């Protein structure tokens, strides 16, 4: 999501839902204006409290936020340079409340003015603010913050300096105020966030007040706050908002990219590209748009943001990335991806790999003709050369389905000519540099420069970075690491001065890479050469978690929303140029160098999958020995064996990751202790229940397998002792599923954090040893079909955060101590078909955020304590026996997603409308549900609501039509529904409603 400030009115995506006018039943018009509390000569905290209490009686936070937002929109809709007062027609009660807000804001700021000096420095000032907030009381915090915003909006015409920055800061403060109302005063974690948010709002109000011509509150500062400080606070608010906004679950197929998280300053360019695409007015012509610019300027970010904002419901979408060092193989993979995504109706043998790119182009031509009338939307990222596109596409693109669009990002202007040559009309957008205000946000992120030296370096960095996003991120990360001062900051400035803007990104990456320590640099090169786009968790295992964290802090990669490691193409190109040729070998490169001992000696890694060698492969031990000095990663699949020899077992000095599937006794006949740097081992540990190896002391992760197929059928009930190793953090015993009990001395693994026992379908009881694993954070027993019980003292696992018990079909109950799992955040009991009830202690799971109770067919009821799960955000329920939800259910105020598919459920509790954070509600297949409580209309955050196959549902409460955020409503197969829902809110462009057949307009399949 983009968190840059915008001068357009707030949308539902940017701020929480709130009614444009409060319901009459909640807010009755006043008979007379609010009487102001009696004021003493000098304002006091008591004066503030009196005002806040008076306002609180007549207007809730929703109403105040809406009123302030109305004022703000009036301000944004006029010229930002105008000095005229804010004009917004307010009548009666609104005018009275607004006047009281302004008065209380003025008094509150005056009180702060007498007690706080901003020049003390950030931390001291915030401590003073925190103490003053405690004086007015927690219940008045939000009112204090809103009143200061109101005061500044009333006085904004008097701002003499940095008016536009003040207006944008106020806009962000209003968004923040709209979110903090969802936080609780009673939850310690949320109270901390609430206090931080209010301090930011008041701090922003004080900064803006320092700009007033009247200098009414000038004693806040010796000098007026400059634009950098205002933008820095706005950036900090953006960061806090990112943490407050609930993650949007993907209910429908994820067929297009998600908006980049920190895409700032691109709103204008985004609208320009959308205009070039011309998708609204020209639905007959096929068209290409080329987004052109040098490396690091933000082409991919802009294209991704554009596509995320488009409604592609009527298109088949596909996106591929070409990369600079692409191969013929890559082109074939891209062609297969496009055929799969953009032409799903086109049939060919998808299990057979395309023979070559010519074969792929022929299939694309056939797909163009077979696709029917549905247009396609293709996104081709990083097309470095026009030849890449010639290999990818047919010679003529004129045969594309009517109305299709292709978006291409490239550094090469020759791509335009290539598209024209293949018969596609195309337009170009050259990406420009960011304006200084937006560049400052990227450079600072959440840092607040609070002295002259800081600000001098910020200004110098802005000048050097030339508004290039990648350079701003890299330089900003470097400056933050060194607190924006010192020789290190000077060095990067000297390195980038007078560098041509088109190679500035490359030079910045080179500088940063030279700053890395050796282990982090090795990890960086491994990622660039081989492990990009891999799961971050896997990359941490292979190259090191600490190294991965340092690289992310240095802005050398990002983690995607799917937890993948994403490397910018400029950064990856630099990594490839720094690394030795064929640093990490896959099958193809291994076969090329296997006989060259000199090249083998330079190799850092070998990754050979058993799938690459269907009939098996014999690896010569001499080749492995040749790599012993530099080898860091060795992964050999289960069809790959090492030939035996009489040579002495070699010592591998750098090996940190070892994954073995075949017979490797030729290399390590007795022990692994010689692998002193080994951190991750995946391979055979036991044979017929006996430990094969002594384990190295630095080992952190072990995925144990059996040495031979015979051992999986062993009659032994347990594997032999696990060698105690205090450094071991993760133990995966999934492949030892034939055993019935855990290894002896398991409880000696004091540092163990993750234990995987998936598919242990012969284990009937979980050993009491587990209770002694006090550091355990994750326990998974997926597919434990014979498991009947957990230890009575299971609640002793006070560090446990994730518990997975899926498909434990014999498990009938949870122990009474279960509620003592105070750290538990995720619980998965899906397919535990024999559980009838949850223990009464279940409500004590104070940290629980996600609970999956799908296919718990015999679950009859939820405990009355269920409503005490104050942190629960996502709940899935599926039962044939559950008839009602507890009355305490409405107390789940953090709940964002609820899936409740229960055949016997007849009604929802009246308290259901109190779920004010609920965004996704799925009541599909609740076939006995006849009515919904009217309080459903109070779910102001609800976006997706499914009542699919609720056969007996007769009526919807009229209040559903007032759900202003609702974007998807599914009423298909609601055969008993008497009438369509009526909406009082204006229908939005992307709002979709699916109706049952008997209520559907025969001229359309759905109301969109």
Tab-separated table of C-alpha atoms in Angstrom, residues 79-433:
chain	number	residue	atom	x	y	z
A	79	UNK	CA	-5.663	26.115	-3.625
A	80	UNK	CA	-2.992	24.983	-1.205
A	81	UNK	CA	-1.343	28.401	-1.393
A	82	UNK	CA	-4.458	30.376	-0.557
A	83	UNK	CA	-4.452	32.217	2.737
A	84	UNK	CA	-8.238	32.373	2.943
A	85	UNK	CA	-9.833	30.693	5.964
A	86	UNK	CA	-11.187	27.175	5.543
A	87	UNK	CA	-14.745	27.392	4.275
A	88	UNK	CA	-17.029	24.508	5.118
A	89	UNK	CA	-20.735	24.956	5.742
A	90	UNK	CA	-21.612	23.694	9.212
A	91	UNK	CA	-25.035	23.983	10.766
A	92	UNK	CA	-26.386	23.850	14.291
A	93	UNK	CA	-24.887	20.993	16.223
A	94	UNK	CA	-21.911	20.561	13.850
A	95	UNK	CA	-20.928	24.191	14.248
A	96	UNK	CA	-21.226	23.970	18.040
A	97	UNK	CA	-19.107	20.823	18.281
A	98	UNK	CA	-16.532	22.292	15.888
A	99	UNK	CA	-16.257	25.472	17.966
A	100	UNK	CA	-15.799	23.440	21.131
A	101	UNK	CA	-13.131	21.301	19.443
A	102	UNK	CA	-11.169	24.385	18.374
A	103	UNK	CA	-11.433	25.912	21.856
A	104	UNK	CA	-10.314	22.750	23.585
A	105	UNK	CA	-7.448	22.333	21.100
A	106	UNK	CA	-6.279	25.878	21.758
A	107	UNK	CA	-6.418	25.366	25.524
A	108	UNK	CA	-4.703	21.974	25.340
A	109	UNK	CA	-1.859	23.402	23.237
A	110	UNK	CA	-1.542	26.338	25.639
A	111	UNK	CA	-1.240	23.918	28.557
A	112	UNK	CA	1.465	21.991	26.695
A	113	UNK	CA	3.089	25.280	25.733
A	114	UNK	CA	3.589	26.158	29.406
A	115	UNK	CA	5.203	22.811	30.218
A	116	UNK	CA	7.176	21.631	27.207
A	117	UNK	CA	10.071	23.134	25.290
A	118	UNK	CA	10.586	21.468	21.897
A	119	UNK	CA	14.236	22.468	21.745
A	120	UNK	CA	15.015	19.982	24.511
A	121	UNK	CA	15.311	17.249	21.878
A	122	UNK	CA	13.015	14.542	20.601
A	123	UNK	CA	13.214	12.001	23.420
A	124	UNK	CA	12.958	14.470	26.301
A	125	UNK	CA	10.062	16.242	24.585
A	126	UNK	CA	8.180	12.998	24.079
A	127	UNK	CA	8.712	12.046	27.730
A	128	UNK	CA	7.226	15.407	28.739
A	129	UNK	CA	4.290	14.826	26.418
A	130	UNK	CA	3.720	11.347	27.848
A	131	UNK	CA	3.616	12.752	31.387
A	132	UNK	CA	1.151	15.444	30.354
A	133	UNK	CA	-1.053	12.841	28.644
A	134	UNK	CA	-1.176	10.887	31.897
A	135	UNK	CA	-2.430	14.060	33.607
A	136	UNK	CA	-5.471	14.311	31.324
A	137	UNK	CA	-6.205	10.570	31.583
A	138	UNK	CA	-6.260	7.786	28.979
A	139	UNK	CA	-9.955	8.204	28.206
A	140	UNK	CA	-9.251	11.720	26.891
A	141	UNK	CA	-6.188	10.964	24.774
A	142	UNK	CA	-7.994	10.667	21.449
A	143	UNK	CA	-10.099	13.768	22.148
A	144	UNK	CA	-6.915	15.708	22.940
A	145	UNK	CA	-5.319	14.650	19.658
A	146	UNK	CA	-8.417	15.452	17.575
A	147	UNK	CA	-8.891	18.843	19.200
A	148	UNK	CA	-5.329	19.916	18.353
A	149	UNK	CA	-5.887	18.926	14.708
A	150	UNK	CA	-9.142	20.920	14.674
A	151	UNK	CA	-7.385	23.995	16.080
A	152	UNK	CA	-4.684	23.851	13.398
A	153	UNK	CA	-7.260	23.377	10.610
A	154	UNK	CA	-9.016	26.496	11.867
A	155	UNK	CA	-5.758	28.451	11.847
A	156	UNK	CA	-4.135	26.945	8.735
A	157	UNK	CA	-4.602	30.129	6.732
A	158	UNK	CA	-2.239	31.844	9.145
A	159	UNK	CA	0.623	29.442	8.467
A	160	UNK	CA	3.368	31.546	6.951
A	161	UNK	CA	5.986	28.871	6.195
A	162	UNK	CA	5.834	25.372	4.689
A	163	UNK	CA	2.053	25.507	4.342
A	164	UNK	CA	1.822	22.587	1.903
A	165	UNK	CA	3.946	20.373	4.187
A	166	UNK	CA	1.702	21.307	7.147
A	167	UNK	CA	-1.444	20.453	5.172
A	168	UNK	CA	-0.097	17.051	4.127
A	169	UNK	CA	1.060	16.354	7.690
A	170	UNK	CA	-2.430	17.187	8.989
A	171	UNK	CA	-3.897	14.836	6.376
A	172	UNK	CA	-1.750	11.962	7.690
A	173	UNK	CA	-2.682	12.891	11.269
A	174	UNK	CA	-6.388	12.595	10.421
A	175	UNK	CA	-5.805	9.109	8.952
A	176	UNK	CA	-3.923	8.112	12.091
A	177	UNK	CA	-6.706	9.464	14.318
A	178	UNK	CA	-9.226	7.369	12.369
A	179	UNK	CA	-7.257	4.211	13.112
A	180	UNK	CA	-6.367	4.766	16.752
A	181	UNK	CA	-10.042	4.735	17.692
A	182	UNK	CA	-9.903	0.979	17.036
A	183	UNK	CA	-7.258	0.478	19.713
A	184	UNK	CA	-8.077	-0.537	23.261
A	185	UNK	CA	-7.139	1.368	26.409
A	186	UNK	CA	-7.072	-1.863	28.402
A	187	UNK	CA	-4.592	-3.932	26.384
A	188	UNK	CA	-0.968	-3.149	27.348
A	189	UNK	CA	0.404	-3.623	23.804
A	190	UNK	CA	-2.282	-1.469	22.205
A	191	UNK	CA	-2.047	1.189	24.934
A	192	UNK	CA	1.642	1.591	24.063
A	193	UNK	CA	0.786	2.075	20.371
A	194	UNK	CA	-2.076	4.424	21.287
A	195	UNK	CA	0.208	6.596	23.392
A	196	UNK	CA	2.785	6.706	20.588
A	197	UNK	CA	0.129	7.680	18.035
A	198	UNK	CA	-1.320	10.486	20.171
A	199	UNK	CA	2.153	11.846	20.888
A	200	UNK	CA	2.819	11.935	17.123
A	201	UNK	CA	-0.441	13.813	16.510
A	202	UNK	CA	0.235	16.372	19.237
A	203	UNK	CA	3.862	16.705	18.159
A	204	UNK	CA	2.664	17.413	14.620
A	205	UNK	CA	0.171	19.988	15.886
A	206	UNK	CA	2.912	21.718	17.867
A	207	UNK	CA	5.196	21.766	14.824
A	208	UNK	CA	2.478	23.267	12.631
A	209	UNK	CA	1.603	25.780	15.355
A	210	UNK	CA	5.179	27.036	15.243
A	211	UNK	CA	4.514	28.204	11.664
A	212	UNK	CA	1.663	30.587	12.584
A	213	UNK	CA	2.177	34.225	11.626
A	214	UNK	CA	0.811	35.339	14.976
A	215	UNK	CA	3.486	33.300	16.788
A	216	UNK	CA	0.639	32.574	19.209
A	217	UNK	CA	2.359	29.453	20.492
A	218	UNK	CA	5.892	30.375	19.511
A	219	UNK	CA	7.457	29.490	22.856
A	220	UNK	CA	7.299	25.863	21.690
A	221	UNK	CA	10.419	26.598	19.653
A	222	UNK	CA	13.253	29.067	19.401
A	223	UNK	CA	13.072	28.771	15.609
A	224	UNK	CA	10.307	27.731	13.271
A	225	UNK	CA	10.365	24.018	12.373
A	226	UNK	CA	11.746	23.468	8.861
A	227	UNK	CA	10.258	21.382	6.049
A	228	UNK	CA	12.605	18.416	6.686
A	229	UNK	CA	11.295	18.008	10.241
A	230	UNK	CA	7.680	18.201	9.056
A	231	UNK	CA	8.263	15.583	6.339
A	232	UNK	CA	10.192	13.382	8.806
A	233	UNK	CA	7.229	13.293	11.193
A	234	UNK	CA	4.871	12.582	8.302
A	235	UNK	CA	7.112	9.650	7.329
A	236	UNK	CA	7.054	8.308	10.906
A	237	UNK	CA	3.252	8.474	10.894
A	238	UNK	CA	3.234	6.574	7.581
A	239	UNK	CA	5.313	3.811	9.169
A	240	UNK	CA	2.975	3.582	12.164
A	241	UNK	CA	-0.042	3.447	9.847
A	242	UNK	CA	1.499	0.492	7.986
A	243	UNK	CA	1.533	-1.409	11.268
A	244	UNK	CA	-2.024	-0.409	12.214
A	245	UNK	CA	-3.720	-1.267	8.923
A	246	UNK	CA	-4.984	-4.850	8.912
A	247	UNK	CA	-3.524	-7.128	6.237
A	248	UNK	CA	-6.005	-7.729	3.461
A	249	UNK	CA	-6.603	-11.409	2.950
A	250	UNK	CA	-6.914	-12.515	-0.660
A	251	UNK	CA	-10.389	-13.955	-0.975
A	252	UNK	CA	-10.373	-14.209	-4.747
A	253	UNK	CA	-7.563	-15.584	-6.945
A	254	UNK	CA	-4.377	-13.504	-6.646
A	255	UNK	CA	-4.083	-12.899	-10.371
A	256	UNK	CA	-2.361	-9.540	-10.263
A	257	UNK	CA	0.337	-7.878	-8.144
A	258	UNK	CA	-0.327	-6.123	-4.854
A	259	UNK	CA	0.403	-2.401	-4.581
A	260	UNK	CA	4.028	-1.815	-3.441
A	261	UNK	CA	4.204	-1.085	0.283
A	262	UNK	CA	6.364	2.032	0.086
A	263	UNK	CA	5.548	3.546	-3.294
A	264	UNK	CA	5.806	7.284	-2.677
A	265	UNK	CA	5.626	10.163	-5.111
A	266	UNK	CA	4.240	8.171	-8.041
A	267	UNK	CA	0.579	9.186	-7.965
A	268	UNK	CA	0.881	11.647	-10.866
A	269	UNK	CA	2.949	9.273	-13.017
A	270	UNK	CA	0.558	6.438	-12.215
A	271	UNK	CA	-2.373	8.419	-13.579
A	272	UNK	CA	-0.356	9.267	-16.696
A	273	UNK	CA	0.313	5.577	-17.425
A	274	UNK	CA	-3.328	4.648	-16.799
A	275	UNK	CA	-4.323	7.353	-19.270
A	276	UNK	CA	-1.901	5.935	-21.852
A	277	UNK	CA	-3.439	2.476	-21.424
A	278	UNK	CA	-6.830	3.961	-22.332
A	279	UNK	CA	-8.727	0.893	-21.076
A	280	UNK	CA	-12.015	2.667	-20.408
A	281	UNK	CA	-12.662	4.174	-23.826
A	282	UNK	CA	-10.738	1.952	-26.262
A	283	UNK	CA	-11.848	-1.659	-25.817
A	284	UNK	CA	-11.313	-2.701	-29.433
A	285	UNK	CA	-7.650	-1.941	-30.133
A	286	UNK	CA	-4.717	-3.851	-28.685
A	287	UNK	CA	-2.056	-1.588	-27.262
A	288	UNK	CA	1.389	-1.679	-25.639
A	289	UNK	CA	2.754	0.818	-23.107
A	290	UNK	CA	6.532	0.932	-22.614
A	291	UNK	CA	7.717	2.323	-19.265
A	292	UNK	CA	11.251	3.470	-19.951
A	293	UNK	CA	14.062	4.736	-17.715
A	294	UNK	CA	17.541	3.971	-16.399
A	295	UNK	CA	18.258	1.466	-13.612
A	296	UNK	CA	16.861	2.279	-10.178
A	297	UNK	CA	14.466	5.034	-11.321
A	298	UNK	CA	11.400	3.013	-10.254
A	299	UNK	CA	10.014	1.464	-13.444
A	300	UNK	CA	8.872	-1.798	-11.852
A	301	UNK	CA	7.403	-0.026	-8.809
A	302	UNK	CA	5.392	2.286	-11.061
A	303	UNK	CA	4.171	-0.533	-13.312
A	304	UNK	CA	3.208	-2.715	-10.328
A	305	UNK	CA	1.313	0.167	-8.705
A	306	UNK	CA	-0.542	0.859	-11.960
A	307	UNK	CA	-1.580	-2.782	-12.440
A	308	UNK	CA	-2.616	-3.104	-8.778
A	309	UNK	CA	-5.004	-0.166	-9.232
A	310	UNK	CA	-6.595	-1.454	-12.443
A	311	UNK	CA	-9.797	-3.473	-12.572
A	312	UNK	CA	-8.698	-6.522	-14.571
A	313	UNK	CA	-11.832	-8.580	-13.999
A	314	UNK	CA	-12.480	-8.804	-17.735
A	315	UNK	CA	-8.887	-9.734	-18.646
A	316	UNK	CA	-6.698	-12.806	-18.369
A	317	UNK	CA	-3.549	-11.559	-16.628
A	318	UNK	CA	0.036	-12.831	-16.755
A	319	UNK	CA	3.246	-11.274	-15.537
A	320	UNK	CA	6.857	-12.401	-16.176
A	321	UNK	CA	10.318	-10.954	-15.565
A	322	UNK	CA	13.056	-11.353	-18.177
A	323	UNK	CA	16.164	-10.298	-16.197
A	324	UNK	CA	19.480	-9.170	-17.669
A	325	UNK	CA	21.228	-12.566	-17.835
A	326	UNK	CA	18.339	-14.558	-19.187
A	327	UNK	CA	18.784	-17.842	-21.016
A	328	UNK	CA	16.800	-19.677	-23.662
A	329	UNK	CA	15.480	-21.812	-20.855
A	330	UNK	CA	14.113	-18.708	-19.120
A	331	UNK	CA	12.302	-17.622	-22.288
A	332	UNK	CA	10.633	-21.050	-22.569
A	333	UNK	CA	9.536	-20.872	-18.909
A	334	UNK	CA	8.047	-17.419	-19.555
A	335	UNK	CA	6.149	-18.672	-22.591
A	336	UNK	CA	4.737	-21.547	-20.553
A	337	UNK	CA	3.721	-19.107	-17.800
A	338	UNK	CA	1.927	-16.808	-20.264
A	339	UNK	CA	0.127	-19.747	-21.887
A	340	UNK	CA	-0.992	-20.986	-18.476
A	341	UNK	CA	-2.177	-17.626	-17.066
A	342	UNK	CA	-3.363	-15.598	-20.038
A	343	UNK	CA	-4.797	-18.403	-22.183
A	344	UNK	CA	-6.376	-20.917	-19.782
A	345	UNK	CA	-8.853	-22.085	-22.432
A	346	UNK	CA	-6.055	-23.054	-24.818
A	347	UNK	CA	-5.362	-26.772	-24.527
A	348	UNK	CA	-2.048	-28.479	-25.151
A	349	UNK	CA	0.006	-31.019	-23.230
A	350	UNK	CA	1.021	-28.824	-20.301
A	351	UNK	CA	2.992	-31.660	-18.728
A	352	UNK	CA	5.308	-31.722	-21.744
A	353	UNK	CA	7.947	-28.972	-21.653
A	354	UNK	CA	8.147	-26.769	-24.727
A	355	UNK	CA	11.056	-27.961	-26.859
A	356	UNK	CA	12.360	-24.480	-27.667
A	357	UNK	CA	11.262	-20.851	-27.889
A	358	UNK	CA	10.098	-21.339	-31.501
A	359	UNK	CA	7.748	-24.038	-30.262
A	360	UNK	CA	6.518	-21.594	-27.615
A	361	UNK	CA	5.865	-18.847	-30.164
A	362	UNK	CA	3.862	-21.280	-32.312
A	363	UNK	CA	1.714	-22.192	-29.320
A	364	UNK	CA	1.145	-18.497	-28.568
A	365	UNK	CA	-0.093	-17.902	-32.116
A	366	UNK	CA	-2.545	-20.783	-31.718
A	367	UNK	CA	-3.582	-19.458	-28.295
A	368	UNK	CA	-4.350	-16.013	-29.771
A	369	UNK	CA	-6.857	-17.623	-32.088
A	370	UNK	CA	-8.376	-19.974	-29.479
A	371	UNK	CA	-8.882	-17.432	-26.707
A	372	UNK	CA	-12.272	-16.239	-27.931
A	373	UNK	CA	-13.275	-12.666	-27.110
A	374	UNK	CA	-11.578	-12.267	-23.724
A	375	UNK	CA	-8.639	-9.849	-23.890
A	376	UNK	CA	-5.328	-10.461	-22.115
A	377	UNK	CA	-3.193	-8.152	-19.963
A	378	UNK	CA	0.520	-8.975	-20.069
A	379	UNK	CA	3.194	-7.427	-17.854
A	380	UNK	CA	6.764	-7.952	-19.097
A	381	UNK	CA	9.264	-6.652	-16.538
A	382	UNK	CA	12.910	-5.784	-17.223
A	383	UNK	CA	13.110	-6.336	-20.974
A	384	UNK	CA	16.789	-5.433	-21.349
A	385	UNK	CA	17.044	-6.068	-25.065
A	386	UNK	CA	14.614	-5.944	-27.963
A	387	UNK	CA	15.918	-9.414	-28.906
A	388	UNK	CA	14.448	-10.766	-25.654
A	389	UNK	CA	10.970	-9.829	-26.824
A	390	UNK	CA	11.611	-11.219	-30.306
A	391	UNK	CA	12.439	-14.570	-28.701
A	392	UNK	CA	9.410	-14.378	-26.412
A	393	UNK	CA	6.650	-13.236	-28.789
A	394	UNK	CA	5.485	-14.315	-32.268
A	395	UNK	CA	6.548	-12.233	-35.249
A	396	UNK	CA	3.115	-10.623	-35.376
A	397	UNK	CA	1.162	-9.460	-32.318
A	398	UNK	CA	-1.699	-8.143	-34.412
A	399	UNK	CA	-3.532	-11.396	-33.667
A	400	UNK	CA	-3.843	-10.618	-29.949
A	401	UNK	CA	-7.441	-10.798	-28.660
A	402	UNK	CA	-9.267	-7.512	-29.194
A	403	UNK	CA	-8.704	-4.934	-26.425
A	404	UNK	CA	-5.549	-6.601	-25.045
A	405	UNK	CA	-2.844	-4.599	-23.279
A	406	UNK	CA	0.881	-5.192	-22.796
A	407	UNK	CA	2.939	-3.211	-20.257
A	408	UNK	CA	6.728	-3.473	-20.604
A	409	UNK	CA	9.423	-1.971	-18.397
A	410	UNK	CA	12.846	-1.470	-19.972
A	411	UNK	CA	16.034	0.571	-20.000
A	412	UNK	CA	16.252	0.159	-23.777
A	413	UNK	CA	14.360	2.628	-25.959
A	414	UNK	CA	14.718	0.174	-28.870
A	415	UNK	CA	11.893	-1.917	-27.390
A	416	UNK	CA	9.409	0.615	-28.812
A	417	UNK	CA	10.634	-0.018	-32.348
A	418	UNK	CA	10.486	-3.781	-31.853
A	419	UNK	CA	6.813	-3.628	-30.797
A	420	UNK	CA	5.973	-1.544	-33.825
A	421	UNK	CA	7.775	-4.067	-36.040
A	422	UNK	CA	5.529	-6.881	-34.760
A	423	UNK	CA	2.385	-4.863	-35.477
A	424	UNK	CA	1.470	-3.563	-32.005
A	425	UNK	CA	0.528	0.083	-31.511
A	426	UNK	CA	2.512	1.381	-28.538
A	427	UNK	CA	3.015	4.430	-26.356
A	428	UNK	CA	5.909	5.418	-24.104
A	429	UNK	CA	6.192	6.800	-20.585
A	430	UNK	CA	9.609	7.977	-19.409
A	431	UNK	CA	9.901	7.665	-15.638
A	432	UNK	CA	10.997	10.888	-13.961
A	433	UNK	CA	12.877	11.538	-10.733
